[in-house]
Amino acid sequence: MVLVLAFVFTNCATYKTKYSETAKMHQTNVNKTVSHTFYLIGDAGLSPIGGMNPVLAVFQKELEKANENSTALFLGDNIYPAGLPDKKDDAIAYRTAKNHLDAQLATLENYKGRPLFIPGNHDWYNDGLKGLERQENYIKKKLEQKNPFLPENGCPLEVVKLNDQVVVIAIDTEWYLANWDKHPTINDKCEIKSRSKFWEEVEGAIKKNIGKTTLIALHHPMVTYGPHGGQFSFKQQIYPSKNSIPLPFLGSVVNLLRKTTGATQEDDQNKRYREFKNRMVTLAQYSDKVIFTSGHEHTLQYIVENNTPQIVSGSGAKKGVSRLLGGSKFSTGHRGYAVLEVYQDGSSEVQYYGVSDAREKTPLFNTQVLPADRSTSE
């Protein structure tokens, strides 16, 4: 009992905007030439029927100003609560899910750059691979651009060369974390048919692109200090099931077990999740130009650990809690998105924006992500 109470009162995450003592706000150098811009938004799959949530409304205006040397990257959980159902099975659920996806697609109507959707765990929750392919096919029909949904066919990995300096490695993390026994056809359309082969391809992609800014786009973050990383708010300790019945002691026990046992594959203490992130972080060390970007947590976070920056931008529809721990430089429960600028000298910087219910955009944090290449000057 004493240990549980200690856990409750000393491990409370909050919605507040937090900055580490070592966080450095970066002054944008307007004299630099932009090589590529990424507009990063995750977990945006929830909007009012017939409209857009406030973040997407502001995101749309942001994209309307963007040029063709850019990518709008939707970081998974594109449809809440459970992907795109078959309209023959449940017409009402289909229309609701379609609405959530249409709101994101509407942000791209006047966008000149490249849209790119990657899947999240919630996108797998309706008929598994079949539901995921329904979403992929729907997006492809709506958008004219080449390969707007990657990886294709429920496969795990796709490498996208954006220019001579910038590459994206798009990864479906749920493919790796899933219990394949429940998805017997999961690799039928894929060249990569095992987790060991997957790691060979990841290593090869990173090594092949050493010297280029390499954005590894995943739904699940490699570092996080929100609920999926074992950090919970005081309210979550009292109401662990998101209902109106307070369960203070039981709730704390549930969260403690979640933090220490990794009972769900969606939390980073899960054995397979831990295996994934440890291997991915290790392979990232081959290059000093790797940047992780992800959603999953409904927060904005900037973390630098193991020599690799992590951009968490998963508050495209929902708010979340976090703590400032480890290599955290910034975190907030605001809904919003992030913009990553990659410059021709190899340097890059990220700007985080919060969005209010009144659809007002507020700059929250910006910092240099990678320094300029030593051999390159403008």
Short mmCIF file of C-alpha atoms in Angstrom, two decimals:
data_model
loop_
_atom_site.label_atom_id
_atom_site.label_comp_id
_atom_site.label_asym_id
_atom_site.label_seq_id
_atom_site.Cartn_x
_atom_site.Cartn_y
_atom_site.Cartn_z
CA MET A 1 0.00 0.00 0.00
CA VAL A 2 2.75 2.46 0.91
CA LEU A 3 4.62 1.70 -2.32
CA VAL A 4 1.50 2.22 -4.40
CA LEU A 5 0.74 5.58 -2.76
CA ALA A 6 4.32 6.66 -3.28
CA PHE A 7 3.97 5.75 -6.94
CA VAL A 8 0.80 7.84 -7.24
CA PHE A 9 2.14 11.02 -5.70
CA THR A 10 5.63 11.02 -7.19
CA ASN A 11 4.87 9.92 -10.74
CA CYS A 12 2.15 12.24 -11.98
CA ALA A 13 2.28 13.41 -15.57
CA THR A 14 0.51 16.66 -16.49
CA TYR A 15 -0.90 18.56 -19.44
CA LYS A 16 1.31 21.58 -18.69
CA THR A 17 3.94 22.84 -21.12
CA LYS A 18 7.37 22.00 -19.72
CA TYR A 19 10.93 22.92 -20.73
CA SER A 20 14.12 21.37 -19.45
CA GLU A 21 16.85 23.56 -17.97
CA THR A 22 19.05 22.64 -20.94
CA ALA A 23 16.43 23.35 -23.59
CA LYS A 24 17.59 25.98 -26.04
CA MET A 25 15.21 27.99 -28.16
CA HIS A 26 16.67 28.39 -31.64
CA GLN A 27 16.67 31.57 -33.66
CA THR A 28 15.75 30.71 -37.24
CA ASN A 29 18.38 31.68 -39.78
CA VAL A 30 16.38 33.20 -42.60
CA ASN A 31 19.46 33.23 -44.82
CA LYS A 32 19.54 29.45 -45.06
CA THR A 33 18.08 27.66 -48.05
CA VAL A 34 15.47 25.04 -47.27
CA SER A 35 16.01 21.63 -48.81
CA HIS A 36 12.76 20.06 -47.55
CA THR A 37 10.01 20.78 -45.03
CA PHE A 38 8.05 18.19 -43.07
CA TYR A 39 4.64 18.96 -41.58
CA LEU A 40 4.23 16.37 -38.82
CA ILE A 41 0.89 15.42 -37.33
CA GLY A 42 -0.18 12.20 -35.66
CA ASP A 43 -3.27 10.62 -34.11
CA ALA A 44 -5.46 13.05 -36.04
CA GLY A 45 -8.23 10.56 -36.77
CA LEU A 46 -11.09 12.19 -34.86
CA SER A 47 -13.21 15.11 -36.05
CA PRO A 48 -16.81 16.32 -35.67
CA ILE A 49 -19.19 14.89 -38.25
CA GLY A 50 -19.04 17.02 -41.39
CA GLY A 51 -16.15 19.14 -40.15
CA MET A 52 -12.57 19.34 -38.96
CA ASN A 53 -11.17 19.38 -35.48
CA PRO A 54 -9.35 22.64 -34.57
CA VAL A 55 -5.86 21.26 -35.18
CA LEU A 56 -6.71 20.07 -38.68
CA ALA A 57 -8.32 23.41 -39.50
CA VAL A 58 -5.09 25.23 -38.61
CA PHE A 59 -2.98 22.50 -40.25
CA GLN A 60 -4.89 23.05 -43.49
CA LYS A 61 -3.98 26.74 -43.50
CA GLU A 62 -0.36 25.81 -42.82
CA LEU A 63 -0.31 23.45 -45.79
CA GLU A 64 -1.89 26.00 -48.10
CA LYS A 65 1.25 28.14 -47.67
CA ALA A 66 3.65 25.24 -48.26
CA ASN A 67 5.58 24.71 -51.47
CA GLU A 68 6.22 21.53 -53.44
CA ASN A 69 9.46 20.78 -51.58
CA SER A 70 7.56 19.48 -48.58
CA THR A 71 5.85 16.45 -47.10
CA ALA A 72 2.70 16.39 -44.96
CA LEU A 73 3.31 13.35 -42.80
CA PHE A 74 0.36 11.80 -40.94
CA LEU A 75 1.91 9.60 -38.25
CA GLY A 76 -0.74 6.93 -37.76
CA ASP A 77 -3.99 6.39 -35.87
CA ASN A 78 -5.66 8.02 -38.84
CA ILE A 79 -9.08 6.71 -37.79
CA TYR A 80 -10.42 6.36 -34.24
CA PRO A 81 -11.44 4.18 -32.58
CA ALA A 82 -10.81 1.23 -34.88
CA GLY A 83 -9.81 1.87 -38.45
CA LEU A 84 -12.11 1.71 -41.47
CA PRO A 85 -14.85 -0.93 -41.24
CA ASP A 86 -16.54 -2.58 -44.19
CA LYS A 87 -19.61 -0.50 -45.00
CA LYS A 88 -21.54 -3.72 -45.67
CA ASP A 89 -21.02 -4.79 -42.08
CA ASP A 90 -21.85 -1.49 -40.35
CA ALA A 91 -22.90 1.46 -42.50
CA ILE A 92 -23.04 3.91 -39.59
CA ALA A 93 -19.58 3.00 -38.26
CA TYR A 94 -18.24 3.22 -41.81
CA ARG A 95 -19.62 6.74 -42.32
CA THR A 96 -18.18 7.88 -38.99
CA ALA A 97 -14.74 6.44 -39.73
CA LYS A 98 -14.82 7.84 -43.25
CA ASN A 99 -15.62 11.27 -41.81
CA HIS A 100 -12.51 11.18 -39.60
CA LEU A 101 -10.32 10.26 -42.55
CA ASP A 102 -11.98 12.75 -44.91
CA ALA A 103 -11.20 15.59 -42.49
CA GLN A 104 -7.49 14.84 -42.81
CA LEU A 105 -7.70 14.45 -46.59
CA ALA A 106 -9.46 17.82 -46.79
CA THR A 107 -6.37 19.54 -45.36
CA LEU A 108 -4.57 18.57 -48.58
CA GLU A 109 -6.96 20.17 -51.07
CA ASN A 110 -4.66 23.12 -51.88
CA TYR A 111 -1.40 21.54 -50.82
CA LYS A 112 1.42 21.52 -53.38
CA GLY A 113 3.71 19.05 -51.61
CA ARG A 114 3.60 15.31 -51.01
CA PRO A 115 1.11 13.75 -48.59
CA LEU A 116 2.19 10.62 -46.76
CA PHE A 117 0.12 8.54 -44.35
CA ILE A 118 1.63 5.77 -42.24
CA PRO A 119 -0.46 3.34 -40.16
CA GLY A 120 -0.86 3.24 -36.40
CA ASN A 121 -2.18 0.56 -34.09
CA HIS A 122 -5.78 1.81 -34.23
CA ASP A 123 -5.70 1.51 -38.03
CA TRP A 124 -5.22 -2.26 -37.56
CA TYR A 125 -8.16 -2.69 -35.20
CA ASN A 126 -10.82 -3.41 -37.82
CA ASP A 127 -10.30 -6.77 -39.52
CA GLY A 128 -6.54 -6.40 -39.15
CA LEU A 129 -4.86 -6.49 -42.54
CA LYS A 130 -8.16 -6.25 -44.44
CA GLY A 131 -9.15 -3.08 -42.64
CA LEU A 132 -5.72 -1.58 -43.13
CA GLU A 133 -5.90 -2.24 -46.87
CA ARG A 134 -9.37 -0.68 -46.98
CA GLN A 135 -7.91 2.50 -45.54
CA GLU A 136 -4.94 2.40 -47.93
CA ASN A 137 -7.19 1.94 -50.97
CA TYR A 138 -9.54 4.70 -49.84
CA ILE A 139 -6.67 7.18 -49.48
CA LYS A 140 -5.23 6.19 -52.86
CA LYS A 141 -8.57 6.80 -54.58
CA LYS A 142 -8.92 10.23 -52.98
CA LEU A 143 -5.40 11.46 -53.67
CA GLU A 144 -3.68 11.73 -57.04
CA GLN A 145 -0.14 11.70 -55.68
CA LYS A 146 2.05 8.62 -55.97
CA ASN A 147 2.09 6.25 -52.98
CA PRO A 148 0.29 8.43 -50.39
CA PHE A 149 0.03 5.51 -47.95
CA LEU A 150 3.19 3.66 -46.95
CA PRO A 151 4.21 0.97 -46.37
CA GLU A 152 1.77 -0.66 -48.78
CA ASN A 153 -0.17 -3.92 -48.39
CA GLY A 154 0.41 -4.21 -44.65
CA CYS A 155 4.14 -4.59 -45.20
CA PRO A 156 6.66 -3.22 -42.70
CA LEU A 157 9.01 -0.84 -44.47
CA GLU A 158 9.39 1.54 -47.39
CA VAL A 159 12.25 3.91 -48.22
CA VAL A 160 11.34 7.20 -49.91
CA LYS A 161 14.03 9.40 -51.45
CA LEU A 162 12.76 12.97 -51.40
CA ASN A 163 15.88 14.57 -52.85
CA ASP A 164 19.64 14.07 -52.84
CA GLN A 165 19.84 15.17 -49.20
CA VAL A 166 16.71 13.84 -47.53
CA VAL A 167 15.21 10.36 -47.23
CA VAL A 168 12.27 8.91 -45.28
CA ILE A 169 12.18 5.39 -43.90
CA ALA A 170 8.47 4.71 -43.35
CA ILE A 171 7.80 1.85 -40.92
CA ASP A 172 4.62 0.14 -39.79
CA THR A 173 5.51 -0.55 -36.17
CA GLU A 174 2.25 -2.41 -35.52
CA TRP A 175 3.35 -5.01 -38.09
CA TYR A 176 6.30 -5.80 -35.83
CA LEU A 177 4.40 -5.68 -32.55
CA ALA A 178 1.37 -7.68 -33.66
CA ASN A 179 0.73 -11.32 -32.85
CA TRP A 180 1.17 -12.85 -36.29
CA ASP A 181 -0.82 -15.93 -35.31
CA LYS A 182 -3.89 -13.68 -35.45
CA HIS A 183 -2.92 -12.41 -38.92
CA PRO A 184 -1.98 -15.55 -40.91
CA THR A 185 -1.80 -13.69 -44.25
CA ILE A 186 0.17 -10.74 -42.93
CA ASN A 187 3.22 -11.22 -45.16
CA ASP A 188 1.63 -12.72 -48.26
CA LYS A 189 2.19 -9.57 -50.35
CA CYS A 190 5.52 -8.59 -48.79
CA GLU A 191 9.12 -9.22 -49.74
CA ILE A 192 10.00 -9.00 -46.06
CA LYS A 193 8.46 -12.06 -44.42
CA SER A 194 10.30 -12.22 -41.09
CA ARG A 195 11.38 -9.88 -38.34
CA SER A 196 15.03 -10.83 -38.89
CA LYS A 197 14.77 -9.85 -42.57
CA PHE A 198 13.14 -6.61 -41.49
CA TRP A 199 16.18 -5.70 -39.38
CA GLU A 200 18.51 -6.46 -42.28
CA GLU A 201 16.54 -4.02 -44.44
CA VAL A 202 16.49 -1.31 -41.78
CA GLU A 203 20.25 -1.59 -41.28
CA GLY A 204 20.84 -1.50 -45.02
CA ALA A 205 18.61 1.55 -45.50
CA ILE A 206 20.38 3.52 -42.76
CA LYS A 207 23.86 2.61 -43.99
CA LYS A 208 23.00 3.34 -47.62
CA ASN A 209 21.85 6.83 -46.70
CA ILE A 210 24.66 7.85 -44.35
CA GLY A 211 25.29 11.53 -44.97
CA LYS A 212 21.64 12.25 -45.77
CA THR A 213 19.07 13.51 -43.29
CA THR A 214 17.19 10.28 -42.57
CA LEU A 215 13.74 10.71 -41.08
CA ILE A 216 12.53 7.42 -39.60
CA ALA A 217 8.75 7.75 -39.49
CA LEU A 218 7.05 5.36 -37.04
CA HIS A 219 3.79 5.48 -35.16
CA HIS A 220 5.25 4.17 -31.89
CA PRO A 221 7.96 6.41 -30.41
CA MET A 222 11.38 5.07 -29.50
CA VAL A 223 11.42 7.34 -26.44
CA THR A 224 8.41 8.77 -24.65
CA TYR A 225 7.47 10.05 -21.22
CA GLY A 226 3.70 9.81 -21.48
CA PRO A 227 1.32 6.97 -20.53
CA HIS A 228 2.79 4.61 -23.13
CA GLY A 229 6.12 5.22 -21.40
CA GLY A 230 4.69 4.50 -17.95
CA GLN A 231 3.88 8.08 -16.89
CA PHE A 232 0.31 8.78 -15.76
CA SER A 233 -1.65 11.76 -14.50
CA PHE A 234 -3.20 11.89 -11.03
CA LYS A 235 -6.64 11.53 -12.65
CA GLN A 236 -5.51 8.40 -14.47
CA GLN A 237 -4.52 6.91 -11.11
CA ILE A 238 -8.04 7.52 -9.79
CA TYR A 239 -10.00 6.71 -12.95
CA PRO A 240 -7.93 4.12 -14.83
CA SER A 241 -10.81 3.01 -17.08
CA LYS A 242 -11.86 6.50 -18.21
CA ASN A 243 -15.22 6.12 -16.49
CA SER A 244 -16.93 8.04 -13.71
CA ILE A 245 -16.28 5.47 -10.99
CA PRO A 246 -13.20 6.34 -8.89
CA LEU A 247 -10.89 3.40 -8.22
CA PRO A 248 -7.93 5.08 -6.50
CA PHE A 249 -6.13 2.05 -5.10
CA LEU A 250 -7.02 -0.40 -7.88
CA GLY A 251 -6.26 2.24 -10.51
CA SER A 252 -2.77 2.80 -9.14
CA VAL A 253 -2.13 -0.95 -9.07
CA VAL A 254 -3.28 -1.29 -12.69
CA ASN A 255 -1.02 1.56 -13.82
CA LEU A 256 1.90 0.23 -11.82
CA LEU A 257 1.51 -3.16 -13.46
CA ARG A 258 1.17 -1.50 -16.85
CA LYS A 259 4.38 0.41 -16.21
CA THR A 260 6.41 -2.50 -14.93
CA THR A 261 5.09 -5.54 -16.82
CA GLY A 262 4.33 -4.27 -20.31
CA ALA A 263 1.03 -6.15 -20.38
CA THR A 264 -0.07 -4.41 -23.57
CA GLN A 265 2.01 -4.40 -26.74
CA GLU A 266 1.26 -0.69 -27.16
CA ASP A 267 3.36 0.29 -24.11
CA ASP A 268 7.13 0.56 -24.31
CA GLN A 269 7.69 -1.86 -21.41
CA ASN A 270 6.16 -4.65 -23.44
CA LYS A 271 8.77 -7.28 -24.30
CA ARG A 272 8.37 -7.01 -28.07
CA TYR A 273 8.10 -3.21 -28.03
CA ARG A 274 11.27 -3.05 -25.93
CA GLU A 275 13.00 -5.42 -28.33
CA PHE A 276 11.96 -3.23 -31.25
CA LYS A 277 13.07 0.08 -29.81
CA ASN A 278 16.39 -1.25 -28.49
CA ARG A 279 17.30 -2.65 -31.91
CA MET A 280 16.10 0.43 -33.76
CA VAL A 281 18.02 2.83 -31.52
CA THR A 282 21.14 0.69 -31.90
CA LEU A 283 20.92 0.71 -35.70
CA ALA A 284 20.37 4.48 -35.69
CA GLN A 285 23.89 4.87 -34.29
CA TYR A 286 25.33 4.02 -37.72
CA SER A 287 24.42 7.55 -38.81
CA ASP A 288 24.52 10.92 -37.08
CA LYS A 289 21.79 12.13 -39.43
CA VAL A 290 18.88 10.03 -38.14
CA ILE A 291 15.76 11.68 -36.72
CA PHE A 292 12.88 9.67 -35.21
CA THR A 293 9.38 11.07 -35.63
CA SER A 294 6.23 9.48 -34.30
CA GLY A 295 2.77 9.86 -32.80
CA HIS A 296 1.03 7.38 -30.44
CA GLU A 297 1.25 9.65 -27.39
CA HIS A 298 -1.30 12.47 -27.54
CA THR A 299 1.37 15.02 -26.76
CA LEU A 300 4.10 17.12 -28.32
CA GLN A 301 7.55 16.09 -27.09
CA TYR A 302 11.15 16.73 -28.11
CA ILE A 303 13.64 14.25 -26.68
CA VAL A 304 17.32 13.63 -27.38
CA GLU A 305 18.70 10.33 -26.12
CA ASN A 306 21.29 7.88 -27.45
CA ASN A 307 22.61 10.57 -29.80
CA THR A 308 19.31 10.61 -31.71
CA PRO A 309 16.55 13.25 -31.63
CA GLN A 310 12.93 12.10 -31.24
CA ILE A 311 10.02 14.27 -32.38
CA VAL A 312 6.71 13.15 -30.90
CA SER A 313 3.75 14.85 -32.59
CA GLY A 314 0.69 12.82 -31.68
CA SER A 315 -1.78 15.47 -30.55
CA GLY A 316 -3.60 16.00 -33.83
CA ALA A 317 -6.98 15.33 -32.25
CA LYS A 318 -6.55 14.55 -28.54
CA LYS A 319 -4.75 15.93 -25.52
CA GLY A 320 -2.37 13.88 -23.39
CA VAL A 321 -0.09 14.04 -20.37
CA SER A 322 3.67 13.70 -20.03
CA ARG A 323 6.61 14.25 -17.71
CA LEU A 324 9.95 15.90 -18.31
CA LEU A 325 12.43 13.09 -17.78
CA GLY A 326 15.64 11.69 -19.25
CA GLY A 327 16.58 13.53 -22.41
CA SER A 328 13.31 15.49 -22.64
CA LYS A 329 13.82 19.07 -23.74
CA PHE A 330 10.16 20.00 -24.17
CA SER A 331 6.72 18.47 -23.72
CA THR A 332 3.14 19.65 -23.60
CA GLY A 333 -0.42 18.33 -23.52
CA HIS A 334 -1.57 20.93 -26.02
CA ARG A 335 -3.12 19.66 -29.20
CA GLY A 336 -1.01 20.66 -32.16
CA TYR A 337 1.64 19.65 -34.67
CA ALA A 338 5.31 20.13 -35.56
CA VAL A 339 7.19 21.52 -38.56
CA LEU A 340 10.66 20.22 -39.37
CA GLU A 341 12.85 22.26 -41.73
CA VAL A 342 15.85 20.58 -43.35
CA TYR A 343 18.37 22.99 -44.87
CA GLN A 344 20.79 22.52 -47.74
CA ASP A 345 23.77 22.79 -45.39
CA GLY A 346 22.52 19.63 -43.63
CA SER A 347 21.22 21.38 -40.54
CA SER A 348 17.60 21.16 -39.41
CA GLU A 349 15.25 22.68 -36.89
CA VAL A 350 11.82 21.86 -35.52
CA GLN A 351 9.02 24.21 -34.50
CA TYR A 352 6.10 23.01 -32.36
CA TYR A 353 2.70 24.72 -32.52
CA GLY A 354 -0.17 24.44 -30.07
CA VAL A 355 -3.74 24.92 -31.29
CA SER A 356 -6.59 26.17 -29.11
CA ASP A 357 -10.25 25.20 -29.33
CA ALA A 358 -10.76 28.61 -30.97
CA ARG A 359 -8.40 27.53 -33.78
CA GLU A 360 -5.63 29.86 -32.73
CA LYS A 361 -2.05 28.78 -33.39
CA THR A 362 0.67 29.43 -30.80
CA PRO A 363 4.41 28.72 -31.27
CA LEU A 364 5.49 26.66 -28.27
CA PHE A 365 9.07 25.57 -28.88
CA ASN A 366 11.69 25.52 -31.58
CA THR A 367 15.18 24.13 -31.55
CA GLN A 368 17.98 22.97 -33.78
CA VAL A 369 17.71 19.24 -34.45
CA LEU A 370 20.87 18.52 -36.47
CA PRO A 371 23.86 20.83 -36.97
CA ALA A 372 25.24 21.85 -40.35
CA ASP A 373 27.52 19.44 -42.15
CA ARG A 374 31.14 20.34 -41.60
CA SER A 375 31.99 19.98 -45.27
CA THR A 376 29.07 22.05 -46.50
CA SER A 377 28.65 25.80 -46.49
CA GLU A 378 26.28 28.15 -48.23
#
